[in-house]
Each structure stands twice: as C-alpha cells, then as structure tokens.
C-alpha positions as MATLAB code, in Angstrom:
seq = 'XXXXXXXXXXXXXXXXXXXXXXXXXXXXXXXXXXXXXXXXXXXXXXXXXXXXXXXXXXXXXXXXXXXXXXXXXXXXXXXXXXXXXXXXXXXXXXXXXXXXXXXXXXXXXXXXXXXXXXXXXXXXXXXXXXXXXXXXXXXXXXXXXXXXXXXXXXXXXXXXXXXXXXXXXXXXXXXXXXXXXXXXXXXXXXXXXXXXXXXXXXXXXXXXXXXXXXXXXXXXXXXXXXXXX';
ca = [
     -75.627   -4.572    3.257;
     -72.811   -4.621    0.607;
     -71.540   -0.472    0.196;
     -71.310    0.759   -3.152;
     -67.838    1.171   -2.706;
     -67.126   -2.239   -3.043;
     -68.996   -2.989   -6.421;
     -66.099   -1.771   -7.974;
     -62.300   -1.521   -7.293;
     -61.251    1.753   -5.934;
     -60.003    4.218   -9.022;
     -56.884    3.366   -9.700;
     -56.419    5.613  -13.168;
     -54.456    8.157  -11.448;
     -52.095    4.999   -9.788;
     -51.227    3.477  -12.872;
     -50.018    7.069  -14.227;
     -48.213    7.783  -11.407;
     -46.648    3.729  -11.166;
     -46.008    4.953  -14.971;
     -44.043    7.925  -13.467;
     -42.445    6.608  -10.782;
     -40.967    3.502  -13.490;
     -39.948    6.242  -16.290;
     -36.356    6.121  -17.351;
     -34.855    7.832  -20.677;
     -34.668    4.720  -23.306;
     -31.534    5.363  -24.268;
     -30.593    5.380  -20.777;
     -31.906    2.055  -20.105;
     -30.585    0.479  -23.341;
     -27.207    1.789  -22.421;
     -27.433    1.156  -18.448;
     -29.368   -2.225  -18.202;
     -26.541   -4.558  -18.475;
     -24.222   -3.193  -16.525;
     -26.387   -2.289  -13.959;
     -28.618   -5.770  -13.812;
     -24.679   -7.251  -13.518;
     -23.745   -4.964  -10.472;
     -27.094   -5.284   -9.038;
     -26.588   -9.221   -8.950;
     -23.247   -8.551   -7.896;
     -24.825   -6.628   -4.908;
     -27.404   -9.323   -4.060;
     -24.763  -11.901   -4.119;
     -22.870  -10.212   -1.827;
     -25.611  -10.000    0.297;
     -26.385  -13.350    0.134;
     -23.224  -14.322    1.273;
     -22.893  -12.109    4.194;
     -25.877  -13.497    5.344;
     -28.229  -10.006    4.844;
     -26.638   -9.260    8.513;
     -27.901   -5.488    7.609;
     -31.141   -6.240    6.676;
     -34.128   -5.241    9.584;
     -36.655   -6.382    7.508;
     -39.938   -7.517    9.807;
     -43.345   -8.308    9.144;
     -45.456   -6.347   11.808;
     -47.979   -7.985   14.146;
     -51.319   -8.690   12.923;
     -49.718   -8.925    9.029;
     -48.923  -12.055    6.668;
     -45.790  -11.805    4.387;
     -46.670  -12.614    0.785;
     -44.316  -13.437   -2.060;
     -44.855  -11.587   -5.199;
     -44.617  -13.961   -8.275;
     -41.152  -14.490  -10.293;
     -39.627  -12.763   -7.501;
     -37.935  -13.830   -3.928;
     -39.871  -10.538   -2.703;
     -42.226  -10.960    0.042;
     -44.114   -8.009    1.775;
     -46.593   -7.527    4.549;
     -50.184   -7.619    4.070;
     -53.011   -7.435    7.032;
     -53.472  -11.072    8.150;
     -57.474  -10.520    7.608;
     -57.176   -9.477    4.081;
     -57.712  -11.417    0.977;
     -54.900  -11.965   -1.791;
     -54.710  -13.195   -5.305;
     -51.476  -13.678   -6.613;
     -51.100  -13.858  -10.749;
     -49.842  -17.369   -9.778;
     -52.978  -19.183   -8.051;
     -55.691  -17.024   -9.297;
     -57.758  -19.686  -10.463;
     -61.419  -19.835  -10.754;
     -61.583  -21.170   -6.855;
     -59.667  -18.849   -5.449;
     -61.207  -15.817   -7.715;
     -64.752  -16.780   -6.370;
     -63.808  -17.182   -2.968;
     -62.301  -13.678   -3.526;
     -65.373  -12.472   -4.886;
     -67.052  -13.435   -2.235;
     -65.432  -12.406    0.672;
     -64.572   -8.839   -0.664;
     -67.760   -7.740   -2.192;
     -66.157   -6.842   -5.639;
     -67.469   -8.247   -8.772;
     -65.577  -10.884  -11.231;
     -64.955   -8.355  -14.271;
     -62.964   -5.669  -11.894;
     -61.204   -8.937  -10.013;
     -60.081  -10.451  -13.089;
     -59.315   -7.191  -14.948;
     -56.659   -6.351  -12.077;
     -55.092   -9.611  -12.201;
     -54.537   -9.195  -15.546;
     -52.054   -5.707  -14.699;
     -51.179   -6.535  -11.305;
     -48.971   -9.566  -10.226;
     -50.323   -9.390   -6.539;
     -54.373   -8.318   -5.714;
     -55.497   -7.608   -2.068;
     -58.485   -6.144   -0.447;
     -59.959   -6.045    2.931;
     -63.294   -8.049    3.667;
     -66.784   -6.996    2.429;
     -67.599   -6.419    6.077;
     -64.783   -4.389    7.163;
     -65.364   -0.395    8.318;
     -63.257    1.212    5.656;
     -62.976   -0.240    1.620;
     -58.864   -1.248    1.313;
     -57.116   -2.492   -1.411;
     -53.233   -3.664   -2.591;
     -52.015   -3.447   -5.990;
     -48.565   -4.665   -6.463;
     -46.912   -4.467   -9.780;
     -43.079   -4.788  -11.323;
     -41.132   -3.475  -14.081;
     -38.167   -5.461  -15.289;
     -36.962   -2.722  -17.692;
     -36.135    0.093  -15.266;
     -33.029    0.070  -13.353;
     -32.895    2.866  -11.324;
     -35.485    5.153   -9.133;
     -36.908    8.517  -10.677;
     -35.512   11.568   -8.163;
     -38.199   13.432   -6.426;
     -37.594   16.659   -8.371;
     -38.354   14.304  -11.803;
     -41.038   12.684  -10.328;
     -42.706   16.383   -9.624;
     -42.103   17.038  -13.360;
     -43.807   14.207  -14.656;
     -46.794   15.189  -12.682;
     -47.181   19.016  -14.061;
     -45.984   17.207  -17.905;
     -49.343   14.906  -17.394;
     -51.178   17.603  -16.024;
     -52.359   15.128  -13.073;
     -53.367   17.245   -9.808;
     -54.813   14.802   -7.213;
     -55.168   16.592   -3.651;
     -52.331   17.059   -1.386;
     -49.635   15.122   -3.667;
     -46.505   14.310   -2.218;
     -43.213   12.857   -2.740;
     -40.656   11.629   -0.508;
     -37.578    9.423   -0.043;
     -37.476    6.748    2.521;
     -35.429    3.544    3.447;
     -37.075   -0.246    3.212;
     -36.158   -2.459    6.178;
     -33.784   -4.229    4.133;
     -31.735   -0.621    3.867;
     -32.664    0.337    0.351;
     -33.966    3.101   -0.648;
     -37.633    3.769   -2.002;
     -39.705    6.586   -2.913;
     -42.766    6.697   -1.621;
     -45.744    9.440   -3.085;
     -49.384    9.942   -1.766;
     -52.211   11.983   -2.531;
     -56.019   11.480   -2.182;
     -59.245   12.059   -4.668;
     -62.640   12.722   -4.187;
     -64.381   10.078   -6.218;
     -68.059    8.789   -4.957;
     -66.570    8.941   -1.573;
     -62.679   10.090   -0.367;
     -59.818    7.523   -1.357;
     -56.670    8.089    0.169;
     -53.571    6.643   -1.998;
     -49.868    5.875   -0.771;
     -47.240    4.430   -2.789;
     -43.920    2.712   -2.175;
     -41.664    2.617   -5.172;
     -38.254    0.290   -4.560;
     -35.459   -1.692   -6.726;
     -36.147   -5.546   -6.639;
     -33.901   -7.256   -4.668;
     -33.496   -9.697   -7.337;
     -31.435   -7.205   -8.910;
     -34.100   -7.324  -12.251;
     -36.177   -3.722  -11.755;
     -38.585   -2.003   -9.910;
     -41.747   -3.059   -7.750;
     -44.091   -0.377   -7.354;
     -46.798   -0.817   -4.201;
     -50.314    1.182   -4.654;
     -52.670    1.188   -0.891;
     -55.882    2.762   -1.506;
     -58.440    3.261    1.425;
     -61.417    5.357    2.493;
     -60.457    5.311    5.816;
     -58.063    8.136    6.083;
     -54.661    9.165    4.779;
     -52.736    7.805    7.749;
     -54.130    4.859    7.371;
     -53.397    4.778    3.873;
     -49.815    4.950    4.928;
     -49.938    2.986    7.968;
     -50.409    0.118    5.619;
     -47.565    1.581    3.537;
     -45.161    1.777    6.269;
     -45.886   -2.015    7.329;
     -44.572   -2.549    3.817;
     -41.888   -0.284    3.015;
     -40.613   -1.648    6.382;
     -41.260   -5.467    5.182;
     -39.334   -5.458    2.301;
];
C-alpha cells in the first residue's frame, strides 16, 4: 500500500530558504570578488589537476553509486538502490519510470526538476520516505560563516527544531558547512545539508537529505556525501 508520504515530495520550503541562506553573499561583494576569485579558484583546480589530486581522499562508500551533477565534473554518492533524475536525462522515460518506482506523482517530479539539477528518492517500498535535492549557484564565491548563517535564520524568522550549523571538511579537503534541523509536518522529516565550493572553481553546490527515518540517518546519508565529494 503506497504511504501518504510519498504522494508528495517531502517539504522542502524551509530547504530552499535555508539553500537561499547558506548561498547569500553581499552584491557588491560578489560584483567586486567574482573575477578574481573564479581566476584563483581555477588557478587552484589547475594546480590540482596537475599534481594529480594526491590530497584528495575522496571515496564513494559501499552500497552507494557516484553521480555526476550536470555542467559540472562533480560527482557524489547516492545509495545504489535509489532512483535519480538528473536535469540532463529527465525525459518522459526516465520521469515515468521514476514515478513509478518512487511512489511520487508527475507534477511534484517535474516541479523539482525544474529547481534542482540532480532528483533522488528511495523506492516506494522502502521503510523510511528519502529524498536528494542537489542544486548550484554560479554567482556565489565564497561560504557564509556559521555566525552569518545563524543571522539569516533569526532575519527570516525560520525556527525549525533543533537547527544546527557546523563546519566540516569534504574528502577532497575542502571545506563545507553543513546545517540540520527537523519539522513536524504530517509525519517527522529530518533535514541535513552539505553546503561546499564547486570544484570547478564556478560557485557553490548546496546538498538537501530529507528522511523520516531519523536524524542520524538523515546525516548518515550526508556524511556518505560530504565525504564523496
């Protein structure tokens, strides 16, 4: 019997505020900044291109895929059950297919594909109701501080249950911020986000988990990520 969870997409209103957050840079900042940084940051990747990435511990855990986010050499781990619609092969096929292994229906499907550049979700038949969102941000060129982060939160007036904000390092050594915080909608949905510079040098990539499950495993998904990339 298909839950009523899965009619829908778990909320994500609160995610796209805080992606909002976590992507906010003064303009005048970024008008001033962008160049020069998008220069050094290919400067950077070069460098690490040439070196070979010899730093770089990036894995893809057992029992995950690694999935390339579109315009991007960025790929990240995703449970090997799960489906995944990219913005690049979402076509009707592959959205029905979708459809019908996850349980959602085709306005939510299509209506995320349209804001996110990678869609994933676990199968209709699975205990707990888990999605993916993935989406990027070309014009930001450095990572909001935990303290400004905070700020943005009271200035929106958002207060999901047991917010949090931390630093962390991807497996690639970078650093990322990651946030979580859960919400009592027509059942608990437990949220962790991983917030980290493209390696492309153009940006930001902002990762949204959402599951019913529990928090840890909210961020048990999160860490397979943040460790991925």
């Amino acid at each position: 019997m298909t839950r009523l969870s899965r009619r829908t997409a778990l909320t994500t209103a609160f995610a796209g505020v805080l992606a909002a957050s976590l992507a906010a840079c003064s303009d005048s900042e970024d008008t001033q900044n962008t160049g020069a940084a998008s220069q050094e940051a290919g400067e950077t990747t070069a460098a690490a291109d040439a070196d070979g990435g010899s730093d770089s511990t990036a894995t893809v855990p057992d029992g995950y895929t690694a999935v390339e986010i579109p315009d991007t050499t960025v790929a990240f781990a995703v449970p090997s059950d799960w489906n995944v619609l990219t913005s690049d092969d979402a076509d009707d096929e592959r959205i029905n297919a979708f459809i019908q292994s996850t349980g959602l229906d085709e306005d939510t499907v299509r209506l995320k594909l349209e804001a996110y550049s990678v869609f994933a979700a676990s199968g209709a038949d699975s205990d707990a109701t888990e999605e993916l969102d993935v989406q990027t941000d070309s014009r930001t060129t450095e990572l909001r501080s935990e303290e400004e982060i905070s700020a943005d939160m009271e200035e929106y007036g958002l207060t999901p249950d047991d917010l949090s904000v931390s630093t962390a390092t991807t497996g690639s050594g970078a650093e990322a911020r990651l946030m979580s915080y859960s919400l009592e909608v027509v059942e608990p949905q437990y949220t962790s986000m991983v917030n980290a510079l493209n390696p492309d040098g153009s940006g930001i990539i902002v990762f949204t988990v959402t599951s019913t499950d529990s928090a840890e495993r909210a961020q048990e998904l999160v860490d397979a990520i943040l460790g991925s990339i």
